[in-house]
Coordinates of C-alpha atoms and ligand atoms in Angstrom, one line a residue:
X3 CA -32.9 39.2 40.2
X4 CA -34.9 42.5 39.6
X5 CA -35.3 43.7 36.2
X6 CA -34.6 47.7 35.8
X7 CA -33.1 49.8 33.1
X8 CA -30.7 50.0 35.3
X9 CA -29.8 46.5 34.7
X10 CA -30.4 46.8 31.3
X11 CA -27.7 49.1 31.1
X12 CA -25.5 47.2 33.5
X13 CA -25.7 44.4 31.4
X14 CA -25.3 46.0 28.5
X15 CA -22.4 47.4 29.6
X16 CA -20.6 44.0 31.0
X17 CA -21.1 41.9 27.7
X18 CA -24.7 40.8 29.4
X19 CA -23.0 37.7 31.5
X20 CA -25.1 38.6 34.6
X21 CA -28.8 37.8 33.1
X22 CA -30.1 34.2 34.8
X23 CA -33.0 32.1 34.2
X24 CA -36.0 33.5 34.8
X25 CA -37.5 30.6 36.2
X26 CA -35.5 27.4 38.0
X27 CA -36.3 23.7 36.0
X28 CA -36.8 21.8 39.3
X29 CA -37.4 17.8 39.6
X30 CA -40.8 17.0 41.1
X31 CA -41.2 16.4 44.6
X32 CA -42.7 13.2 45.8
X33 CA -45.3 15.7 47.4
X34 CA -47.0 19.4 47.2
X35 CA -49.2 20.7 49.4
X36 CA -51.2 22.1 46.2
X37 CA -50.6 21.0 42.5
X38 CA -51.5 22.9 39.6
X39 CA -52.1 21.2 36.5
X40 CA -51.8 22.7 33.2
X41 CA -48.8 25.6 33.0
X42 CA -51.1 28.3 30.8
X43 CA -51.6 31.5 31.9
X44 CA -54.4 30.8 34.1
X45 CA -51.9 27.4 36.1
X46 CA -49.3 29.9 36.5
X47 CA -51.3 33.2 37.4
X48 CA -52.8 30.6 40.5
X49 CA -49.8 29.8 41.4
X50 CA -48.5 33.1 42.1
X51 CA -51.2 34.3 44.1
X52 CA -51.1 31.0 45.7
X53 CA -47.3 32.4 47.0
X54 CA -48.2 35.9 47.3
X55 CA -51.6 36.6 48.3
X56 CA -52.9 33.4 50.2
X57 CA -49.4 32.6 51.7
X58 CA -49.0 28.8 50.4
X59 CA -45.7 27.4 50.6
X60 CA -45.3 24.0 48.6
X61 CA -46.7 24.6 45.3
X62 CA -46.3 22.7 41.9
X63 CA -47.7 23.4 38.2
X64 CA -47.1 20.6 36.3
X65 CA -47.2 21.3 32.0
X66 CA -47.4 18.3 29.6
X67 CA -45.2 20.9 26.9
X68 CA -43.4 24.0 27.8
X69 CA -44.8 26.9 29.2
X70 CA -46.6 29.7 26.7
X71 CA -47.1 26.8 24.2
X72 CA -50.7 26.7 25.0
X73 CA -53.7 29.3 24.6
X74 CA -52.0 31.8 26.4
X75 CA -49.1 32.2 23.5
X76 CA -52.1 31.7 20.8
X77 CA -54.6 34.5 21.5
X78 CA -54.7 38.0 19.9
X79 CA -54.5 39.5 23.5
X80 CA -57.2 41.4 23.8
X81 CA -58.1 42.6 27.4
X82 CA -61.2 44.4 28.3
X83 CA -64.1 44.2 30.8
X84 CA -67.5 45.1 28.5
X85 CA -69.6 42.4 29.8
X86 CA -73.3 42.7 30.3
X87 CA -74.7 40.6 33.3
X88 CA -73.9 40.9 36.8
X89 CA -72.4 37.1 37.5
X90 CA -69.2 38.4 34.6
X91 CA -68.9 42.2 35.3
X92 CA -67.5 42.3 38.3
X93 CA -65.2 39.5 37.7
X94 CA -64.0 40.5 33.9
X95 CA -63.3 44.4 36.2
X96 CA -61.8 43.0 38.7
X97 CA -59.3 41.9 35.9
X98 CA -58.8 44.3 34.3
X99 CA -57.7 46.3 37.6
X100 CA -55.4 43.3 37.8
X101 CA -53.9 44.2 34.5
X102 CA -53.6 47.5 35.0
X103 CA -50.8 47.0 38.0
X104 CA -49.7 43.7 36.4
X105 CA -46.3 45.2 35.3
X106 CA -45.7 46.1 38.8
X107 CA -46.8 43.0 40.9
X108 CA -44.3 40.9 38.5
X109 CA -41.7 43.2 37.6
X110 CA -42.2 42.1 34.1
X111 CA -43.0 43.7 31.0
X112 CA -46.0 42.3 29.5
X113 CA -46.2 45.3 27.4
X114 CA -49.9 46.3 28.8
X115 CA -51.3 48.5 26.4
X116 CA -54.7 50.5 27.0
X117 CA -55.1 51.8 23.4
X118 CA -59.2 50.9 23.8
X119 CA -61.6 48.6 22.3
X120 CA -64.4 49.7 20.0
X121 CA -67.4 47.7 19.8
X122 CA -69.2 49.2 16.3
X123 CA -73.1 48.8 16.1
X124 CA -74.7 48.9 12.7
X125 CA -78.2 48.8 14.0
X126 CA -80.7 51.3 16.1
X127 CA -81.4 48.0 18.1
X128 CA -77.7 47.2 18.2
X129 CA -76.8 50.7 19.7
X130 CA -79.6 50.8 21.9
X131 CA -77.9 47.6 23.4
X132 CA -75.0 48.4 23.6
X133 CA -76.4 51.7 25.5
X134 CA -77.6 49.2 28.4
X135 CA -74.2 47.3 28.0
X136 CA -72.2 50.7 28.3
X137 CA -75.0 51.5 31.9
X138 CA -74.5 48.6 32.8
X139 CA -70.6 49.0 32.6
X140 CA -70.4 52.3 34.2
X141 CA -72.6 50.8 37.0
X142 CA -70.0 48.4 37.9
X143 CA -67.3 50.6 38.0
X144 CA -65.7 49.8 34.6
X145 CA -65.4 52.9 31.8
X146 CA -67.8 53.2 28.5
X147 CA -68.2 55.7 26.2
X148 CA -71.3 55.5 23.6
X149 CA -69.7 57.4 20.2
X150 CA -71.6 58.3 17.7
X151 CA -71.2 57.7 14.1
X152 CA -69.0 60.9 13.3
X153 CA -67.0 60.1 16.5
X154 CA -66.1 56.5 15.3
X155 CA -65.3 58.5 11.8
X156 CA -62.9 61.0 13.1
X157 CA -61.0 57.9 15.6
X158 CA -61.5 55.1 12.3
X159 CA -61.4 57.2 9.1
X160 CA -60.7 54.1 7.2
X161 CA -63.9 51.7 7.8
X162 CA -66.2 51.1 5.8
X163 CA -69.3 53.6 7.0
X164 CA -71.5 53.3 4.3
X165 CA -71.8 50.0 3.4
X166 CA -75.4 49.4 2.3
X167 CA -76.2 46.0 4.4
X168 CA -73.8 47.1 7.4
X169 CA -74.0 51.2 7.8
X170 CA -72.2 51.8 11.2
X171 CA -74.3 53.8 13.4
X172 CA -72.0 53.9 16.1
X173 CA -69.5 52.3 18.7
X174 CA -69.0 51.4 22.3
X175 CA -65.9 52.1 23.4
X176 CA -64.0 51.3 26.5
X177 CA -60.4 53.7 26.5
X178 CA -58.9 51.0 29.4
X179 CA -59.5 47.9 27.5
X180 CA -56.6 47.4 25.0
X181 CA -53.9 44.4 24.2
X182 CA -51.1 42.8 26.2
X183 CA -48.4 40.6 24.9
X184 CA -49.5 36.8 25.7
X185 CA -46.9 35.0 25.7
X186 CA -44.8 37.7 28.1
X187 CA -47.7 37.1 30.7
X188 CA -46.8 33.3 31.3
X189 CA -43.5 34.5 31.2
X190 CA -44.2 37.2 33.9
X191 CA -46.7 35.2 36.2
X192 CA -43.6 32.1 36.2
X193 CA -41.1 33.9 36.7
X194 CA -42.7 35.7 39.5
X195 CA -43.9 32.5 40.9
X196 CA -40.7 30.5 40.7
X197 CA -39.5 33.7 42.8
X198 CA -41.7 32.5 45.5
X199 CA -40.4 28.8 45.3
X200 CA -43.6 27.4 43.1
X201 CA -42.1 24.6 41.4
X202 CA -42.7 24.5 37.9
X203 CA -42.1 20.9 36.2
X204 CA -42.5 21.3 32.1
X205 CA -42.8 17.9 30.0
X206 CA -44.9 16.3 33.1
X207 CA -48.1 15.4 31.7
X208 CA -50.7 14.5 34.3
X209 CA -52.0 10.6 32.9
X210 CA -54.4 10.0 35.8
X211 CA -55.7 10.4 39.0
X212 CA -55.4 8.8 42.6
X213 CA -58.4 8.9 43.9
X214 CA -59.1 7.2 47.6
X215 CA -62.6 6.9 49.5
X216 CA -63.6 10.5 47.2
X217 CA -60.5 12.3 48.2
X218 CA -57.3 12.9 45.4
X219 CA -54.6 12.0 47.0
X220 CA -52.2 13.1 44.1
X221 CA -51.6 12.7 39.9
X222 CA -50.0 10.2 38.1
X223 CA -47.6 11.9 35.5
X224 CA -45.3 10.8 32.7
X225 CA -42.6 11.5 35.0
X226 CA -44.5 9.4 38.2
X227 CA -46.8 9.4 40.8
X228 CA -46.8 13.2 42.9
X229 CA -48.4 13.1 46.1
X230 CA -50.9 16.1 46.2
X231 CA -53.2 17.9 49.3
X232 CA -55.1 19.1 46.8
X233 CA -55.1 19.5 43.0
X234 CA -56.5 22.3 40.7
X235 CA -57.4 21.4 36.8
X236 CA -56.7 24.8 34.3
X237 CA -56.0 23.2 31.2
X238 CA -58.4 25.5 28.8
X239 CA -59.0 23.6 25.7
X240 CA -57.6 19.6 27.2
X241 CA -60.7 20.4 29.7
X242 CA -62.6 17.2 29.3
X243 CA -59.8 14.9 28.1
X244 CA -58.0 15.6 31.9
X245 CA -61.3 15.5 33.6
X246 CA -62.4 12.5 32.1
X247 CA -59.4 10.5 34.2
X248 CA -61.5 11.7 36.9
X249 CA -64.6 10.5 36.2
X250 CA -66.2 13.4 35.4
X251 CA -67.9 14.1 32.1
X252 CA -67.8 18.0 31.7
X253 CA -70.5 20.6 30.1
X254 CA -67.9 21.5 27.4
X255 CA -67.0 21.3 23.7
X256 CA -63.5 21.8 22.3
X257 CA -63.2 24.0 19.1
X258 CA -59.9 25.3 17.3
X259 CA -60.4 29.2 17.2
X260 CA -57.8 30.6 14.6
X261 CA -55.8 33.8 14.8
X262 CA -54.2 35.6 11.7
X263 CA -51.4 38.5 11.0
X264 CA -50.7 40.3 8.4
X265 CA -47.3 41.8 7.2
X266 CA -46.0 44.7 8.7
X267 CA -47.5 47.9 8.6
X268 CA -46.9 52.2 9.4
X269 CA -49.7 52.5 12.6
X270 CA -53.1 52.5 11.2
X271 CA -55.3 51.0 14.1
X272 CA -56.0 53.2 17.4
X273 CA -56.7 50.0 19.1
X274 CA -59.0 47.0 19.1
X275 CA -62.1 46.9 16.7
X276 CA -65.0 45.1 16.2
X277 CA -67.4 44.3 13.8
X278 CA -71.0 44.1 15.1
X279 CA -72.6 42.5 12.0
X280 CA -70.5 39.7 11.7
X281 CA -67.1 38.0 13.9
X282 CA -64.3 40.0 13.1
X283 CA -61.8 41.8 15.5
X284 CA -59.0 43.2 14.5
X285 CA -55.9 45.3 16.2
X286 CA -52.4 46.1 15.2
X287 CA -49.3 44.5 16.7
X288 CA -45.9 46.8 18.0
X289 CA -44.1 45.4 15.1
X290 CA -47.0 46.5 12.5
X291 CA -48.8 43.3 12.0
X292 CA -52.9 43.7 12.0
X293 CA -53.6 40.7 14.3
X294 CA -57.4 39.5 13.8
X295 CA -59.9 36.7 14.1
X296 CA -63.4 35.2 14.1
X297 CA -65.5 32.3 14.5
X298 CA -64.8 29.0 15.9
X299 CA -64.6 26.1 13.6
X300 CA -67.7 24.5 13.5
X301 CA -66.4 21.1 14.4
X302 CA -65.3 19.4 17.6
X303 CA -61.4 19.0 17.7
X304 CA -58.4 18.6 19.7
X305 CA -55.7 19.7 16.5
X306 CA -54.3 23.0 17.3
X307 CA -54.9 24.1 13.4
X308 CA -57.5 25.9 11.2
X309 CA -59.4 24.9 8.1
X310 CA -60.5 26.9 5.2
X311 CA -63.8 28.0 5.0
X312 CA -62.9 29.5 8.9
X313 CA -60.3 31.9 7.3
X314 CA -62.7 33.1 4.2
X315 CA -65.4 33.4 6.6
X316 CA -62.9 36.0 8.7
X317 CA -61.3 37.3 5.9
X318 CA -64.8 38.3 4.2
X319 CA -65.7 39.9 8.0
X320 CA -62.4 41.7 7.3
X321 CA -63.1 42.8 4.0
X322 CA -66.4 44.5 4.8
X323 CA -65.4 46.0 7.4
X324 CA -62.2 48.2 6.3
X325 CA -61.8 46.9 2.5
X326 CA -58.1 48.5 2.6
X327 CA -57.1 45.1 4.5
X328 CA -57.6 42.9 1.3
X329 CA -54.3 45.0 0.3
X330 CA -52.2 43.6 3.2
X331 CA -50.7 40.0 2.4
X332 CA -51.4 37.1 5.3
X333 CA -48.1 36.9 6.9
X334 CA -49.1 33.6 9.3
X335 CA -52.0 32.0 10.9
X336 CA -52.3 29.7 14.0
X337 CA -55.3 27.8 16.0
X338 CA -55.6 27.0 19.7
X339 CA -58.4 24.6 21.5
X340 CA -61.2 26.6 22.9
X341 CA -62.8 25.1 26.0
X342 CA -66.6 26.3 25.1
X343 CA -69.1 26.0 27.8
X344 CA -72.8 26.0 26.6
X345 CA -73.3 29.6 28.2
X346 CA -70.0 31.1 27.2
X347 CA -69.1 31.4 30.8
X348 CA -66.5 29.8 32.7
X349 CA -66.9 27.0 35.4
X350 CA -64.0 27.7 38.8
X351 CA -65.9 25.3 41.6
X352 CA -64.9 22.2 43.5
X353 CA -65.7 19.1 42.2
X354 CA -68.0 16.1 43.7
X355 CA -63.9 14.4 44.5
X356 CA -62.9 16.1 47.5
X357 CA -59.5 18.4 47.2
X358 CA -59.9 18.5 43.7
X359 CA -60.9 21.8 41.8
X360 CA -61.5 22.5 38.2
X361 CA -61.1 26.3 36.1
X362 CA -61.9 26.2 32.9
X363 CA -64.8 26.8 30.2
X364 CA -63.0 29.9 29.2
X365 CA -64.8 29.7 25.4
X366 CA -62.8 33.1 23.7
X367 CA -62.6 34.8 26.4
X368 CA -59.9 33.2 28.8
X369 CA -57.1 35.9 28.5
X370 CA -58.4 39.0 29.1
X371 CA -59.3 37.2 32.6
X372 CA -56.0 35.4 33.1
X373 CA -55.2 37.4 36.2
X374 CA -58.7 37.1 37.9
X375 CA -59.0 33.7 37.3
X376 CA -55.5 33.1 38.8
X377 CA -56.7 35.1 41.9
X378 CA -60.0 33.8 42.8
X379 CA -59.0 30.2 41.5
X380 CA -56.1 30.7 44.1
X381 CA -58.8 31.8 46.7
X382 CA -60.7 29.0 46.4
X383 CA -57.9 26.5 46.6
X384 CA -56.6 28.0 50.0
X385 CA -60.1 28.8 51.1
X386 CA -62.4 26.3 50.0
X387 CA -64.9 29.2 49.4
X388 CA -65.7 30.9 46.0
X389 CA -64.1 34.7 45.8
X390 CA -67.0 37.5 45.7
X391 CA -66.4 37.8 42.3
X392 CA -66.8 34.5 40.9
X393 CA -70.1 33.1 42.9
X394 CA -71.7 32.6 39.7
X395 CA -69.6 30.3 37.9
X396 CA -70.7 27.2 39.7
X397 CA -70.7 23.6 38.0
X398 CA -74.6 23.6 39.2
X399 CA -75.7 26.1 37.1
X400 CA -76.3 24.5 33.9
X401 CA -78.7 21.7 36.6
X402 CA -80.1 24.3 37.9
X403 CA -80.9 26.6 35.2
X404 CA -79.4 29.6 36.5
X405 CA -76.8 30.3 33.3
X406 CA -75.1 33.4 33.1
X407 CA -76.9 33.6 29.3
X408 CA -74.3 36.8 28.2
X409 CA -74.7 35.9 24.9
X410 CA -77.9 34.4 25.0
X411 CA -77.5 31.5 22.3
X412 CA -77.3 28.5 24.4
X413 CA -75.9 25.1 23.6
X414 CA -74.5 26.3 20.4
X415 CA -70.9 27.2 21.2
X416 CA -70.5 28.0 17.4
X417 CA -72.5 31.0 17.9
X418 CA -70.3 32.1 21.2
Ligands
FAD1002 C1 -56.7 32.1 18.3 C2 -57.1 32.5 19.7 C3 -57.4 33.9 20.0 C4 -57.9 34.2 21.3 N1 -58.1 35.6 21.5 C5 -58.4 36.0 22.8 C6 -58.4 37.4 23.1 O1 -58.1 38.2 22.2 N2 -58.8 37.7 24.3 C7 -59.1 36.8 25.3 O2 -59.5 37.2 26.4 N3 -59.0 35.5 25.0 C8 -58.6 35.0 23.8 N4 -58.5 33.7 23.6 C9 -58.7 32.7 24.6 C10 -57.6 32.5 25.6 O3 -56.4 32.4 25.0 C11 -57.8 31.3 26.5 O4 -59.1 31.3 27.0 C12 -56.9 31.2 27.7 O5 -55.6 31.5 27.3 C13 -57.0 29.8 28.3 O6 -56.3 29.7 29.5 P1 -54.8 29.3 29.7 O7 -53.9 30.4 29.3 O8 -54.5 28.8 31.0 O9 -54.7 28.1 28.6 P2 -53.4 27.4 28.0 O10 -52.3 28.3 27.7 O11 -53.9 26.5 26.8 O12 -53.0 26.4 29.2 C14 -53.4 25.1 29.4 C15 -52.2 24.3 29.6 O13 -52.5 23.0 30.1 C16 -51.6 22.1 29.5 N5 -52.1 20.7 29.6 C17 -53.1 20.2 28.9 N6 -53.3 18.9 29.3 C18 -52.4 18.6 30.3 C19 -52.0 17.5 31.1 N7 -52.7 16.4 30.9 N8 -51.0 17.6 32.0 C20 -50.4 18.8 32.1 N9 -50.6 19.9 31.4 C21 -51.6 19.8 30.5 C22 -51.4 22.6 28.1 O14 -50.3 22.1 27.5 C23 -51.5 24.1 28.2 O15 -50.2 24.6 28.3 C24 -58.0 33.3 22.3 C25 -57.7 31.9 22.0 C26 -57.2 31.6 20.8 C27 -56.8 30.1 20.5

């Protein structure tokens, strides 16, 4: 079934019996020629360019919970491309340009909205970074814009410009980076999947592994053993714990990364902002709420909830940024497992089992890329060779010393 206004009106019209489900519950097969695990937004995205782009016909993504419940129905859904080095431009562009025809592709509304992201500086040193940043930007064929501080003023009257300790000098802005609805893009990318026949199985958690002479032959599952050709692994923040039934010890930490939203209010924010002197974003929802964040917690942990010191540690960022927020009350707060890699990069490669393929390492970061990663991941299932855009984000790397060091801090994922 398309969706139109047309329909909308149809329906509305005929007491709105003619809407279906927008995706089929299907039993497992005893066998795919590819299975998915883990039905996020990155599972599902693969699995529709699986169907579209690469032509694969018997496809599975198999979910432990229900689809949406994961990161992808957790973040604060900010998309952008604004990377620095050349292994993530490219990549984080290339999804963007995704995004940008998303709505079509799936006939969905995801509610793609390029109202801009503005990076502030608060620094000479910090602007003159984010100068190469902006180059090195433009250079790929992404937008930036360097605004001065009576630019930021006139788009931002509200922030807080002359703060003694954090003065902002300035921003980067990128006018085609903006916010999508989350959870609407694992609604889209199923839907559009399940269109093509991809089976999606919810409640199947994937318990293990069949592994014969180095070659998967299939997963075991809480709902039985489904005979695979090959498997791909995109289960974000359960990373390790899935890999682990592999064999395979993975160069990741977990960490709950909390989001918060206010009550509603009248439109104050012309997009998303940043703090550059300490980790604070912060945007405003359709419905009003300012939607914002910060640091990881600085603990390991699988529990999909915040602690304390997290939220006064965002909250101050908040605070000295654009005080006025410390009049808005905290409407609800939520956390999701990061999968943080020790370069802040992600990891889509083979592994050392043959027909078995792992995406993942996605640190903050995973959404904005959900509809790349679903391509090239897709690519490299069919193919067995890494798209042009992802060639860097090889499991080797961290052996070999070639890290794609975009934030340059290393193994300590708490300063991602
Ligand atoms: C609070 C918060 C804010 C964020 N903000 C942003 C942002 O503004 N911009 C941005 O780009 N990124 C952001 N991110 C990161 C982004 O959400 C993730 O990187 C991305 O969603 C991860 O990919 P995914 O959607 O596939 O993950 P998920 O939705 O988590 O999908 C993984 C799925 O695997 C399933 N699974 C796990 N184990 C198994 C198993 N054994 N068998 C079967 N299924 C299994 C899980 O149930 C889950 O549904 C944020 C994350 C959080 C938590």
């Amino acid at each position: 079934m398309r969706y139109s206004g047309f329909r909308v009106l149809r329906e509305g019209l005929f007491g709105h019996k003619g809407w279906k489900p927008a995706w089929r519950d299907p039993a497992p097969k005893t066998h795919y020629d590819i299975i998915i695990v883990g039905g996020g937004g990155h599972g599902l995205a693969t699995a529709h360019y699986l169907a579209k782009i690469y032509g694969e016909k018997s496809i599975a993504v198999l979910e432990k919970g229900w689809i949406g419940g994961g990161n992808v129905g957790r973040n604060t859904t900010i998309v952008r491309s604004n990377y620095l080095l050349d292994g993530n431009e490219p990549f984080y562009e290339f999804s963007l340009k995704l995004w940008e025809g998303l709505e079509q592709d799936l006939n969905y509304n995801a509610m793609v909205s390029q109202r801009g992201i503005l990076n502030l500086c608060h620094s000479d040193a910090q602007r003159d970074a984010y100068r190469r940043r902006g180059n090195a930007m433009l250079l790929n064929g992404a937008d930036a814009e360097l605004l001065d501080p009576d630019q930021v003023r006139r788009m931002a009257p509200f922030l807080n410009f002359d703060n003694a300790r954090f003065p902002i000098k300035g921003g980067l802005l990128q006018r085609r980076g903006g916010t999508v609805r989350h959870d609407a893009v694992a609604w889209g990318y199923a839907r559009a999947a399940d269109s093509r026949g991809v089976d999606i199985i919810q409640n199947c958690e994937v318990t293990g592994f069949r592994i014969e002479k180095g070659r998967v032959k299939g997963v075991e599952t809480s709902r039985g053993f489904i005979g695979a050709g090959k498997v791909g692994v995109a289960v974000a923040g359960s990373s390790s714990r899935v890999m682990e039934k592999a064999g395979m010890r993975l160069p990741l930490e977990s960490h709950a990364l909390q989001a918060f939203v206010s009550e509603g209010l009248k439109p104050v924010l012309p997009g998303v902002i940043t703090f550059g002197a300490g980790h604070f974003y912060v945007s405003q929802s359709d419905k009003g709420g300012l939607v914002f964040g910060g640091d990881i917690d600085g603990y390991n942990s699988y529990a999909q909830r915040g602690n304390l010191p997290v939220i006064e540690d965002v909250c101050e960022g908040g605070m000295a940024l654009m005080p006025m927020i410390g009049r808005a009350r905290l409407l609800r707060m939520w956390g999701g497992i990061m999968d943080m890699s020790m370069d802040g990069s992600p990891i889509i490669d083979r592994t050392p089992v043959d027909g078995l393929y792992f995406n993942g390492g996605w640190c903050y970061g995973g959404f904005k890329a959900t509809p790349a990663s679903g391509y090239v991941f897709a690519h490299l299932l069919s193919t067995d060779q890494p798209h042009d855009t992802a060639t860097a984000y090889r499991f080797d790397r961290f052996r070999r010393g070639y890290l794609i060091d975009e934030k340059g801090v290393g193994a300590q994922p708490n300063l991602h």
